[in-house]
Amino acid sequence: MSRIIKPINYVRALDMRQTEQGIKLIKEFFQQNLSTELRLRRVTAPLFVLKGLGINDDLNGVERAVSFPIKDLGDARAEVVHSLAKWKRLTLAEYEIEQGYGVYTDMNAIRADEELDNLHSLYVDQWDWEAVIGREDRTVAFLKNIVERIYAAIRRTEYLTCETYPQLKPFLPEKIHFIHADELLRMYPNKSAKEREDAICEAYGAVFIIGIGGKLSNGEKHDGRAPDYDDWSTIAEDGRPGLNGDILIWYPVLGRSIELSSMGIRVDKESLLRQLKLEGQEQREQLFFHQQLLQGRLPLSVGGGIGQSRLCMVMLHKAHIGEIQASIWPEDMRQECRQLGMPLI
């Protein structure tokens, strides 16, 4: 069954030449704004890491990493990264980044288990960023301030894009709305998590949902998160609000909400041990990354990822991420998209 969202009367506003120019404009402008807002320096990132060190992002814990043997390392296996959530924190320590400053990089990944649709591809590209913080910064107020600064950079990018291409009209609201996942559940108790996201985003235009990864008051998770990078412990589990979340917007082209960024204040020693226990993953304590953290060799940090193709898709009012990036798609999806006026690269 096709998972394609079929926008009504969709007409692409930019041809392929304008689209490629727009992608370049957006990527260059946004990353400079992000760097300035959060005081980040660019670093070079790996495409793959050694398996078994605990450095790769486990996402929801079920996705298979693309892996291969390395001849000159005795066939030790490498894994293509899912994201750089934990690698960045090691990099902060290696570069001896001072508090209040951080790093960002271009992250490229292959997610072979992704279900392909308008928003999801086998290929993932995002700006991964991480900054050093103090113990006093591990608060929801600090997290909200970071979110507002990222959202301001997104809105400036929208303004530039619409000035460059007047046929595109801005739609993002001036401010982003904050809500905890448990409060959202109480607002819409009879809706699924995705339906709750659609409802709140349609109401406010741009939303940051706090506390994603732990169980809510109904015993369910809003969405999955690995237990060893974001501090997501929630009210239902230990009375804490959770220190992570997602930036989502209402996207009128597709008539649904879209996640642009997942981010959060990272685990410290106490929250790492607590979340590993909650998820039954205590054995991970012995892995390289986790030992570095438990032995106090890594700084406290905040970080996240912002989808590059997805941001370009939204800024350029495209209906399918395949109009932005080159990837592999089922042939029937390509044909269907072509008939709907959204040819895939």
Short mmCIF file of C-alpha atoms in Angstrom, two decimals, residues 13-246:
data_model
loop_
_atom_site.label_atom_id
_atom_site.label_comp_id
_atom_site.label_asym_id
_atom_site.label_seq_id
_atom_site.Cartn_x
_atom_site.Cartn_y
_atom_site.Cartn_z
CA ALA A 13 6.81 26.65 -7.11
CA LEU A 14 10.42 26.20 -8.26
CA ASP A 15 11.87 24.26 -11.16
CA MET A 16 14.84 21.92 -10.68
CA ARG A 17 17.45 24.62 -11.40
CA GLN A 18 15.88 27.04 -8.92
CA THR A 19 15.51 24.22 -6.42
CA GLU A 20 19.22 23.38 -6.54
CA GLN A 21 20.12 27.05 -6.14
CA GLY A 22 17.67 27.33 -3.25
CA ILE A 23 19.18 24.32 -1.49
CA LYS A 24 22.64 25.93 -1.65
CA LEU A 25 21.27 29.25 -0.37
CA ILE A 26 19.45 27.67 2.56
CA LYS A 27 22.26 25.37 3.66
CA GLU A 28 24.90 28.10 3.58
CA PHE A 29 22.73 30.71 5.32
CA PHE A 30 21.23 28.49 8.00
CA GLN A 31 24.43 26.84 9.16
CA GLN A 32 26.11 30.24 9.52
CA ASN A 33 23.14 31.47 11.56
CA LEU A 34 23.16 28.34 13.72
CA SER A 35 26.89 28.72 14.31
CA THR A 36 26.49 32.35 15.34
CA GLU A 37 23.43 31.80 17.56
CA LEU A 38 24.95 28.95 19.58
CA ARG A 39 28.66 29.82 19.23
CA LEU A 40 29.58 26.67 17.35
CA ARG A 41 32.70 25.87 15.33
CA ARG A 42 32.56 23.48 12.41
CA VAL A 43 34.33 20.12 12.73
CA THR A 44 34.77 17.17 10.39
CA ALA A 45 32.71 14.09 11.26
CA PRO A 46 33.00 10.38 10.45
CA LEU A 47 30.68 8.50 8.15
CA PHE A 48 31.25 5.30 10.15
CA VAL A 49 32.52 4.22 13.57
CA LEU A 50 33.77 0.93 15.02
CA LYS A 51 31.07 -1.41 16.22
CA GLY A 52 31.01 -2.26 19.91
CA LEU A 53 32.23 1.05 21.36
CA GLY A 54 28.77 2.42 22.15
CA ILE A 55 29.41 5.50 20.01
CA ASN A 56 26.75 4.94 17.35
CA ASP A 57 23.25 6.27 17.98
CA ASP A 58 20.81 3.42 18.71
CA LEU A 59 17.73 5.50 17.72
CA ASN A 60 14.78 3.40 18.92
CA GLY A 61 16.95 0.35 19.52
CA VAL A 62 15.52 -1.73 16.66
CA GLU A 63 17.02 -0.15 13.54
CA ARG A 64 19.87 -2.09 11.95
CA ALA A 65 23.07 -0.19 11.26
CA VAL A 66 24.71 -0.69 7.87
CA SER A 67 28.01 -2.43 8.66
CA PHE A 68 31.06 -3.81 6.88
CA PRO A 69 34.38 -5.54 7.74
CA ILE A 70 37.67 -3.61 7.66
CA LYS A 71 40.43 -5.66 6.03
CA ASP A 72 43.37 -3.90 7.70
CA LEU A 73 41.81 -4.21 11.15
CA GLY A 74 41.43 -7.97 11.05
CA ASP A 75 37.89 -7.73 9.70
CA ALA A 76 36.73 -5.69 12.70
CA ARG A 77 33.32 -4.30 11.77
CA ALA A 78 32.47 -0.68 11.20
CA GLU A 79 28.96 0.77 11.30
CA VAL A 80 27.63 3.65 9.24
CA VAL A 81 26.41 6.17 11.79
CA HIS A 82 22.70 6.61 12.51
CA SER A 83 23.55 9.99 13.96
CA LEU A 84 26.46 11.56 15.84
CA ALA A 85 24.67 12.08 19.15
CA LYS A 86 27.43 10.51 21.25
CA TRP A 87 30.42 11.08 18.97
CA LYS A 88 29.97 14.85 19.33
CA ARG A 89 30.32 14.70 23.09
CA LEU A 90 33.59 12.82 22.77
CA THR A 91 34.68 15.53 20.34
CA LEU A 92 33.90 18.30 22.84
CA ALA A 93 36.27 16.62 25.27
CA GLU A 94 38.95 15.98 22.64
CA TYR A 95 38.91 19.60 21.43
CA GLU A 96 38.69 20.91 25.02
CA ILE A 97 35.76 23.16 24.12
CA GLU A 98 34.98 25.78 26.78
CA GLN A 99 31.60 26.15 28.50
CA GLY A 100 29.19 28.18 26.37
CA TYR A 101 30.76 27.06 23.09
CA GLY A 102 30.36 24.00 20.90
CA VAL A 103 30.72 22.27 17.56
CA TYR A 104 28.55 21.48 14.55
CA THR A 105 29.07 19.21 11.60
CA ASP A 106 27.46 17.74 8.51
CA MET A 107 26.12 14.31 9.41
CA ASN A 108 25.38 11.83 6.62
CA ALA A 109 23.76 8.50 7.43
CA ILE A 110 22.12 5.49 5.83
CA ARG A 111 19.04 4.10 7.55
CA ALA A 112 18.22 0.90 5.70
CA ASP A 113 15.13 0.14 7.82
CA GLU A 114 13.41 3.48 7.17
CA GLU A 115 9.85 3.30 5.84
CA LEU A 116 9.96 5.43 2.70
CA ASP A 117 7.41 8.21 2.24
CA ASN A 118 7.22 11.98 1.67
CA LEU A 119 9.45 12.69 4.69
CA HIS A 120 11.64 9.61 5.11
CA SER A 121 14.51 8.45 2.94
CA LEU A 122 17.27 5.84 3.13
CA TYR A 123 19.66 8.77 3.17
CA VAL A 124 19.72 11.14 6.14
CA ASP A 125 21.59 14.44 6.20
CA GLN A 126 21.50 16.81 9.12
CA TRP A 127 23.44 19.41 11.01
CA ASP A 128 24.54 17.72 14.21
CA TRP A 129 25.58 20.15 16.93
CA GLU A 130 26.74 19.94 20.54
CA ALA A 131 27.70 22.59 23.11
CA VAL A 132 29.32 22.50 26.56
CA ILE A 133 27.11 23.63 29.45
CA GLY A 134 27.42 24.00 33.21
CA ARG A 135 25.60 22.06 35.91
CA GLU A 136 23.41 25.15 36.46
CA ASP A 137 22.23 24.97 32.82
CA ARG A 138 20.54 21.59 33.20
CA THR A 139 17.06 23.15 33.37
CA VAL A 140 13.96 23.37 31.20
CA ALA A 141 14.37 27.16 31.07
CA PHE A 142 17.83 26.81 29.53
CA LEU A 143 16.53 24.23 27.04
CA LYS A 144 13.70 26.57 25.99
CA ASN A 145 16.17 29.40 25.39
CA ILE A 146 18.23 27.21 23.07
CA VAL A 147 15.08 26.18 21.19
CA GLU A 148 14.01 29.80 20.71
CA ARG A 149 17.41 30.70 19.28
CA ILE A 150 17.31 27.80 16.82
CA TYR A 151 13.77 28.70 15.81
CA ALA A 152 14.86 32.32 15.23
CA ALA A 153 17.53 31.04 12.81
CA ILE A 154 14.87 28.96 11.01
CA ARG A 155 12.61 32.01 10.63
CA ARG A 156 15.45 34.17 9.31
CA THR A 157 16.14 31.46 6.75
CA GLU A 158 12.48 31.46 5.74
CA TYR A 159 12.57 35.24 5.31
CA LEU A 160 15.64 35.09 3.07
CA THR A 161 14.20 32.26 0.99
CA CYS A 162 10.90 34.06 0.41
CA GLU A 163 12.74 37.30 -0.46
CA THR A 164 14.83 35.39 -3.01
CA TYR A 165 11.81 33.57 -4.47
CA PRO A 166 8.75 35.87 -4.13
CA GLN A 167 6.42 33.10 -5.31
CA LEU A 168 7.03 31.46 -1.92
CA LYS A 169 5.04 32.95 0.95
CA PRO A 170 6.16 32.65 4.61
CA PHE A 171 3.95 30.62 6.92
CA LEU A 172 5.91 30.07 10.14
CA PRO A 173 4.52 31.87 13.23
CA GLU A 174 6.59 34.46 15.07
CA LYS A 175 6.93 32.38 18.24
CA ILE A 176 7.27 28.69 19.03
CA HIS A 177 4.89 27.13 21.56
CA PHE A 178 6.18 24.87 24.36
CA ILE A 179 4.28 21.93 25.80
CA HIS A 180 5.23 18.81 27.74
CA ALA A 181 4.37 15.47 26.15
CA ASP A 182 2.28 14.56 29.20
CA GLU A 183 0.32 17.81 29.03
CA LEU A 184 -0.26 17.14 25.33
CA LEU A 185 -1.58 13.69 26.24
CA ARG A 186 -4.04 15.23 28.70
CA MET A 187 -5.22 17.65 26.02
CA TYR A 188 -5.89 14.88 23.49
CA PRO A 189 -6.33 11.66 25.51
CA ASN A 190 -8.08 9.79 22.69
CA LYS A 191 -5.53 10.54 19.97
CA SER A 192 -2.34 8.71 19.04
CA ALA A 193 1.00 10.45 19.54
CA LYS A 194 1.16 11.43 15.86
CA GLU A 195 -2.41 12.71 15.93
CA ARG A 196 -1.58 14.78 19.02
CA GLU A 197 1.39 16.30 17.20
CA ASP A 198 -0.80 17.20 14.23
CA ALA A 199 -3.46 18.76 16.46
CA ILE A 200 -1.09 20.94 18.50
CA CYS A 201 0.94 22.01 15.48
CA GLU A 202 -2.15 22.97 13.51
CA ALA A 203 -3.27 25.07 16.49
CA TYR A 204 0.05 26.89 17.09
CA GLY A 205 2.07 26.55 13.87
CA ALA A 206 5.36 25.72 15.60
CA VAL A 207 5.74 23.61 18.75
CA PHE A 208 8.47 22.17 20.94
CA ILE A 209 7.29 19.00 22.69
CA ILE A 210 9.27 18.39 25.89
CA GLY A 211 10.04 15.02 27.47
CA ILE A 212 10.29 12.42 24.68
CA GLY A 213 11.61 8.95 25.41
CA GLY A 214 10.20 8.09 28.83
CA LYS A 215 6.80 6.76 29.77
CA LEU A 216 3.92 9.19 30.14
CA SER A 217 1.08 9.05 32.65
CA ASN A 218 -0.74 6.47 30.48
CA GLY A 219 2.27 4.15 30.65
CA GLU A 220 3.21 4.72 27.01
CA LYS A 221 6.03 6.70 25.39
CA HIS A 222 5.30 9.63 23.13
CA ASP A 223 8.17 8.36 20.97
CA GLY A 224 11.29 6.25 21.43
CA ARG A 225 14.74 7.56 22.34
CA ALA A 226 17.96 5.75 23.14
CA PRO A 227 18.69 5.87 26.89
CA ASP A 228 22.27 7.09 26.67
CA TYR A 229 22.31 10.57 25.15
CA ASP A 230 19.21 12.72 25.95
CA ASP A 231 18.06 13.15 29.55
CA TRP A 232 14.40 12.24 28.99
CA SER A 233 13.23 10.79 32.34
CA THR A 234 9.65 11.97 32.69
CA ILE A 235 7.11 12.95 35.31
CA ALA A 236 5.42 9.56 35.21
CA GLU A 237 8.67 7.78 36.10
CA ASP A 238 10.39 9.95 38.69
CA GLY A 239 8.69 13.34 38.90
CA ARG A 240 11.18 15.07 36.60
CA PRO A 241 10.02 17.13 33.59
CA GLY A 242 12.45 15.70 31.02
CA LEU A 243 15.15 17.81 29.39
CA ASN A 244 14.75 17.01 25.71
CA GLY A 245 12.22 17.30 22.93
CA ASP A 246 11.37 17.88 19.26
#
